[in-house]
XYZ file of C-alpha atoms in Angstrom:
421
model
C -2.849 -28.336 8.004
C -0.532 -27.526 4.764
C 2.294 -24.862 5.637
C 2.931 -21.633 2.853
C 5.692 -23.925 1.225
C 3.543 -26.969 0.612
C 0.290 -25.093 -0.868
C -0.050 -22.539 -3.845
C -3.502 -22.261 -2.907
C -2.792 -21.328 0.689
C -0.084 -18.816 -0.281
C -2.733 -17.258 -2.281
C -5.094 -17.184 0.324
C -2.943 -16.029 2.807
C -1.157 -12.971 0.894
C -4.803 -12.066 0.315
C -6.270 -11.588 3.514
C -2.990 -10.177 5.085
C -3.235 -7.611 3.031
C -7.370 -7.154 3.659
C -5.634 -6.650 6.830
C -3.844 -4.036 6.050
C -6.085 -2.070 3.920
C -8.992 -1.863 6.341
C -7.329 0.690 8.992
C -5.799 2.695 5.732
C -9.186 2.933 4.015
C -10.782 4.058 7.471
C -8.093 6.619 8.127
C -7.089 8.064 4.875
C -10.224 7.897 3.009
C -13.431 7.487 5.517
C -12.139 9.850 8.369
C -10.498 12.221 5.953
C -13.527 12.676 3.582
C -15.621 12.867 6.812
C -13.412 15.787 8.020
C -13.081 17.341 4.386
C -17.124 17.415 4.466
C -16.821 19.377 7.953
C -14.913 21.994 5.725
C -11.834 21.056 7.694
C -9.222 23.092 5.663
C -7.364 21.462 3.107
C -3.852 21.980 4.429
C -5.048 20.681 7.508
C -6.203 17.432 5.883
C -3.006 16.927 4.161
C -0.777 17.254 7.503
C -3.295 14.688 8.742
C -2.503 12.156 5.657
C 0.920 13.036 5.931
C 1.136 12.409 9.815
C -1.122 8.809 9.393
C 1.115 8.066 6.712
C 4.223 8.745 8.098
C 5.397 5.353 9.725
C 4.976 3.810 6.437
C 7.173 6.592 5.155
C 10.112 5.103 7.152
C 9.502 1.442 7.271
C 12.962 0.828 5.804
C 14.188 1.000 9.448
C 12.756 -2.271 10.126
C 13.947 -3.876 7.222
C 17.557 -5.035 8.645
C 15.894 -5.716 11.653
C 13.714 -8.160 10.193
C 16.460 -9.865 7.930
C 18.874 -9.878 11.118
C 16.424 -11.944 13.507
C 14.877 -14.660 11.426
C 16.048 -17.670 13.253
C 13.190 -18.556 14.981
C 11.523 -22.091 15.491
C 8.368 -20.547 14.603
C 9.587 -19.871 11.074
C 12.074 -16.948 9.512
C 8.968 -14.310 9.048
C 6.059 -15.492 10.987
C 7.159 -14.216 14.442
C 7.309 -10.574 12.890
C 4.186 -10.798 11.102
C 2.393 -12.251 14.129
C 4.167 -9.946 16.680
C 3.464 -6.842 14.391
C -0.373 -7.944 13.973
C -1.295 -8.294 17.917
C 0.602 -4.926 18.273
C -1.423 -3.147 15.616
C -4.922 -4.608 17.252
C -3.809 -3.358 20.724
C -3.150 0.184 19.021
C -6.338 0.072 17.050
C -8.144 -0.375 20.640
C -7.158 3.292 21.548
C -9.514 4.444 18.899
C -12.410 3.378 21.080
C -11.437 6.329 23.773
C -12.786 8.609 20.870
C -16.042 10.041 19.857
C -16.188 13.003 17.446
C -13.053 13.176 15.172
C -13.053 16.991 14.495
C -13.413 17.964 18.103
C -10.595 15.622 19.035
C -8.397 16.059 16.017
C -5.015 16.349 17.354
C -5.270 13.418 19.886
C -6.775 11.457 17.349
C -3.977 11.683 14.907
C -1.639 10.578 17.767
C -3.465 7.582 17.923
C -3.416 6.614 14.306
C 0.159 7.193 14.022
C 0.606 4.702 16.886
C -1.210 2.144 14.859
C 0.386 2.904 11.846
C 4.226 1.927 13.425
C 3.141 -1.723 14.087
C 1.267 -1.855 10.828
C 4.345 -0.613 8.851
C 6.146 -3.493 10.624
C 3.466 -5.646 9.557
C 3.850 -4.511 5.956
C 7.444 -4.989 5.740
C 7.284 -8.495 7.629
C 4.634 -9.752 5.079
C 6.528 -8.314 2.076
C 9.659 -10.254 3.064
C 7.550 -13.231 3.691
C 5.996 -13.157 0.130
C 9.720 -12.731 -1.321
C 10.919 -15.711 0.676
C 7.800 -18.325 0.235
C 6.659 -17.532 -3.353
C 8.600 -19.073 -6.434
C 9.207 -16.302 -8.705
C 6.789 -17.681 -11.404
C 3.953 -16.924 -9.350
C 4.674 -13.230 -8.090
C 2.706 -11.313 -10.654
C -0.610 -13.500 -9.521
C 0.507 -13.219 -6.063
C 0.900 -9.450 -5.971
C -2.454 -9.329 -7.521
C -3.945 -10.957 -5.110
C -1.936 -8.845 -2.384
C -3.134 -5.764 -4.378
C -6.852 -7.290 -4.243
C -6.791 -7.488 -0.895
C -5.364 -4.035 0.167
C -8.153 -2.731 -2.130
C -10.599 -4.792 -0.668
C -9.309 -4.125 2.890
C -9.794 -0.420 2.064
C -13.306 -0.837 0.808
C -14.282 -2.058 3.849
C -12.288 0.618 6.021
C -13.623 3.224 3.628
C -17.169 2.503 2.389
C -17.823 -0.168 5.202
C -16.925 2.118 7.898
C -17.955 5.349 6.555
C -21.635 3.950 6.691
C -20.922 2.613 10.189
C -19.810 5.934 11.285
C -22.433 8.022 9.776
C -25.262 5.696 11.413
C -23.913 4.675 14.976
C -20.838 7.015 15.371
C -17.237 7.055 15.176
C -16.640 4.440 18.367
C -18.780 1.618 16.887
C -16.667 2.075 13.717
C -13.498 1.535 15.673
C -15.080 -1.477 17.251
C -15.938 -3.437 14.095
C -12.426 -2.378 12.921
C -10.344 -3.966 16.090
C -13.061 -6.926 15.824
C -11.902 -8.056 12.001
C -8.073 -7.286 12.987
C -8.504 -9.685 16.182
C -9.935 -12.533 14.139
C -7.417 -12.102 11.222
C -4.579 -11.973 13.583
C -6.114 -15.440 15.078
C -6.203 -17.102 11.871
C -2.633 -16.016 10.953
C -1.413 -17.721 14.347
C -2.537 -21.217 12.541
C -0.679 -20.778 9.183
C 3.004 -21.834 9.178
C 5.986 -21.369 6.676
C 7.036 -25.095 6.681
C 6.065 -28.188 8.381
C 9.343 -28.382 10.638
C 8.044 -24.766 12.353
C 6.175 -24.807 15.520
C 3.179 -22.696 16.227
C 4.826 -21.557 19.352
C 8.066 -21.418 20.055
C 10.560 -19.175 21.787
C 13.705 -20.884 20.584
C 15.906 -20.659 17.705
C 15.696 -22.637 14.716
C 18.381 -25.386 14.196
C 20.919 -24.659 12.351
C 20.244 -26.653 9.217
C 16.896 -24.279 8.688
C 18.303 -21.082 9.403
C 19.218 -18.476 6.862
C 23.073 -17.120 6.723
C 22.072 -13.926 6.180
C 20.634 -13.572 10.076
C 24.276 -14.143 10.803
C 25.931 -11.634 9.095
C 27.103 -8.275 11.312
C 24.493 -5.656 10.595
C 27.045 -3.036 8.953
C 27.544 -5.669 6.322
C 23.879 -6.304 5.428
C 23.816 -2.299 5.551
C 26.753 -2.076 2.988
C 25.374 -4.951 0.842
C 21.987 -3.278 0.839
C 23.241 0.338 -0.012
C 25.616 -1.350 -2.956
C 22.246 -3.122 -4.348
C 20.311 0.105 -4.334
C 22.863 2.229 -6.318
C 22.627 -0.032 -9.367
C 21.929 2.358 -12.018
C 19.322 0.130 -13.414
C 17.425 -0.129 -9.754
C 17.556 3.506 -9.734
C 15.948 4.176 -12.864
C 13.187 1.657 -12.089
C 12.569 3.256 -8.788
C 12.705 6.873 -9.641
C 10.145 5.917 -12.116
C 7.936 4.262 -9.747
C 8.239 6.804 -7.270
C 7.454 9.627 -9.857
C 3.960 7.914 -10.551
C 3.259 7.232 -6.954
C 3.846 11.093 -6.130
C 1.522 11.832 -9.381
C -1.004 9.617 -8.611
C -1.495 10.119 -5.023
C -1.631 14.214 -5.570
C -4.148 13.907 -8.266
C -6.615 11.625 -6.140
C -6.317 13.773 -2.966
C -6.758 16.916 -5.393
C -9.786 15.379 -6.959
C -11.529 14.198 -4.174
C -11.324 17.551 -2.468
C -12.650 19.033 -5.746
C -15.362 17.070 -5.587
C -16.295 17.357 -2.110
C -15.555 21.359 -1.620
C -16.191 22.438 -4.943
C -18.532 20.212 -6.570
C -20.564 19.250 -3.256
C -20.683 16.014 -3.364
C -21.276 14.465 0.394
C -18.184 12.837 1.682
C -20.071 9.551 1.983
C -20.918 9.316 -1.481
C -17.204 9.525 -2.329
C -16.250 7.030 0.332
C -19.071 4.179 -0.876
C -18.527 5.010 -4.530
C -14.499 4.491 -4.248
C -15.256 1.366 -1.981
C -17.831 -0.268 -4.092
C -17.812 0.485 -7.734
C -14.089 1.519 -7.401
C -13.313 -1.762 -5.380
C -15.037 -3.933 -7.799
C -13.311 -2.394 -10.835
C -9.865 -2.451 -9.135
C -10.050 -5.979 -7.969
C -11.165 -7.138 -11.528
C -8.293 -5.427 -13.447
C -6.087 -6.481 -10.411
C -6.402 -10.443 -10.858
C -6.690 -10.003 -14.935
C -3.135 -7.812 -14.586
C -1.640 -10.582 -12.382
C -1.875 -12.956 -14.697
C -1.043 -10.602 -17.741
C 2.320 -9.777 -15.543
C 3.238 -13.393 -15.499
C 2.353 -14.248 -19.079
C 4.281 -11.129 -21.259
C 6.470 -10.229 -18.279
C 6.252 -7.554 -15.292
C 8.582 -4.800 -16.912
C 7.009 -4.710 -20.150
C 3.639 -4.338 -18.849
C 4.717 -1.655 -16.363
C 5.767 0.068 -19.500
C 2.547 0.062 -20.903
C 0.522 0.658 -18.156
C 2.332 3.826 -17.155
C 2.040 5.336 -20.504
C -1.648 4.566 -20.654
C -1.963 5.803 -17.229
C -0.113 9.157 -18.043
C -1.997 9.744 -21.456
C -5.176 9.296 -19.385
C -4.507 11.568 -16.759
C -3.773 14.382 -19.551
C -6.868 13.466 -21.216
C -8.922 13.641 -18.578
C -7.719 17.040 -17.287
C -7.984 18.550 -20.841
C -11.739 17.765 -20.456
C -12.277 19.412 -17.171
C -15.677 21.500 -18.583
C -17.167 17.575 -18.040
C -16.503 17.442 -14.646
C -19.921 18.828 -13.576
C -21.481 16.246 -14.898
C -21.565 13.233 -12.456
C -20.948 10.423 -14.800
C -17.587 11.719 -15.891
C -16.388 12.571 -12.500
C -17.624 9.017 -11.638
C -15.513 7.380 -14.371
C -12.741 9.495 -13.611
C -12.689 8.150 -10.116
C -13.020 4.484 -11.009
C -10.286 4.798 -13.793
C -8.040 6.259 -11.389
C -8.379 3.271 -9.131
C -8.154 0.856 -12.193
C -4.864 2.283 -13.284
C -3.259 2.682 -9.994
C -4.045 -0.975 -9.366
C -2.577 -1.970 -12.602
C 0.217 -0.065 -12.059
C 0.904 -1.430 -8.517
C 0.657 -5.255 -9.744
C 3.200 -4.734 -12.434
C 5.642 -2.276 -9.963
C 6.087 -4.647 -7.488
C 7.133 -7.754 -9.276
C 9.824 -5.700 -10.992
C 11.070 -3.980 -7.728
C 11.423 -7.507 -6.107
C 13.231 -9.144 -8.729
C 16.035 -6.288 -8.252
C 15.987 -7.498 -4.730
C 19.037 -9.563 -3.424
C 17.968 -12.636 -1.167
C 20.112 -12.336 1.583
C 18.629 -8.656 2.155
C 15.074 -9.008 0.463
C 13.503 -7.380 3.628
C 15.871 -4.583 3.934
C 16.177 -4.064 0.151
C 12.144 -4.387 -0.784
C 11.381 -2.572 2.663
C 13.490 0.784 1.620
C 12.022 0.574 -1.861
C 8.575 0.483 -0.387
C 9.044 2.961 2.193
C 10.360 5.513 -0.253
C 7.021 4.389 -2.339
C 5.218 5.551 0.830
C 7.401 8.803 1.217
C 6.208 9.248 -2.216
C 2.464 9.111 -1.245
C 3.255 11.189 1.536
C 4.799 13.901 -0.414
C 1.657 13.561 -2.982
C -0.856 14.114 0.047
C 1.366 16.710 1.521
C 1.775 18.824 -1.894
C -2.110 18.810 -2.391
C -2.793 20.767 0.758
C -0.444 23.342 -0.663
C -1.466 23.226 -4.180
C -5.543 22.784 -3.780
C -5.420 26.558 -2.539
C -3.513 27.697 -5.506
C -3.999 25.791 -8.338
C -6.869 24.268 -10.381
C -7.460 20.678 -9.998
C -7.425 20.025 -13.913
C -4.080 22.059 -14.148
C -2.656 19.953 -11.351
C -4.118 17.029 -13.042
C -2.300 17.872 -16.477
C 1.224 18.216 -14.579
C 0.773 14.638 -13.071
C -0.163 13.492 -16.504
C 3.190 14.781 -18.010
C 5.271 13.448 -14.952
C 3.722 9.785 -15.460
C 4.708 10.258 -19.209
C 8.302 10.969 -18.121
C 8.389 8.267 -15.851
C 7.718 6.058 -18.740
C 10.892 7.173 -20.481
C 12.781 5.616 -17.395
C 11.389 2.518 -17.788
C 11.848 2.123 -21.155
C 15.584 3.115 -20.589
C 15.776 0.558 -17.492
C 14.657 -2.134 -20.194
C 17.219 -1.309 -22.496
C 19.722 -1.679 -19.985
C 17.896 -5.092 -18.937
C 18.237 -6.145 -22.697
C 22.062 -5.358 -23.326
C 23.120 -6.875 -20.009
């Protein structure tokens, strides 16, 4: 069987299904279970706290980066041992969900189980991203990121729409069983895919010195110092601040709009979950694949600028037509367009952030960026609980749109810096 460095098709398949694996638990917890709780009239602030706690491990996943970069001399490959270890532990943590039957009455303990799963899922996320930076050639990164995003939204569709239906028909435990079974199958599949031909399927020995990257031998403090220097480059700071602003605004409006549909316009939680997981996913995957190809063709930075500009303008316009939100066609279009823009933005943003990462500290630097992006997500979720009870959804949507337009200015400035350097 060919290895990741030998086969482009295998790389595409590998990163697609690994992100499917990450998307399923995320969709289940943050969409299916959250919408289920919202339909039970759980307080918006309590729902926000649930989202914050579940997302917290991803917000601090940057602590894994230096560890993954430090220990990368296994005979199984540089990144593969970390991927496998995190997958096994995430699967075992998923089994804890089998002990719960009712998310409402067992809410507090259930949160703890989701958080524990998130700890190992965040390590998997860091490990997979480090693997991508290590084995994917730069000309392929746009398409690879498109497939990663497609895998994530496909997994979220399974976790949100699929498991929402299972949960409503057969109960929470059955949904947890289905999730755990899928995670187990994909973990077994990962075991049979290697990075390079000389790597062992299973080994507890270190790789020979000729195959070991020198970064793994650097002292920890030296890696940390190089990470700080890389992050403080002005162009990198501008780009990341822009990306973070968009992530906060997008996540905030997503949560506010979903709460508005369920608790103000009386949509059912299942209809919102299924709509997001079916038509929303098909739209997002299609756009993601087109966006990945376009990113490689015209350049990720140029695409990032265009997508952010249109996204911000779209949020503003949609908020101005708030009187039309009572029409299901308009609200449905809003849900689908939000997912489309979010997919396009991620596909453009990730290659741009990858391009500013230094190879020796790739896992740590990219992990730091992604962790702060996840913190932006968590902040958006937290703010939704505070703002939903004080301001209208259209007003919040307008502010989010304006913030995204300001992020466009930062991206333009970063582009000018790159052109002048």
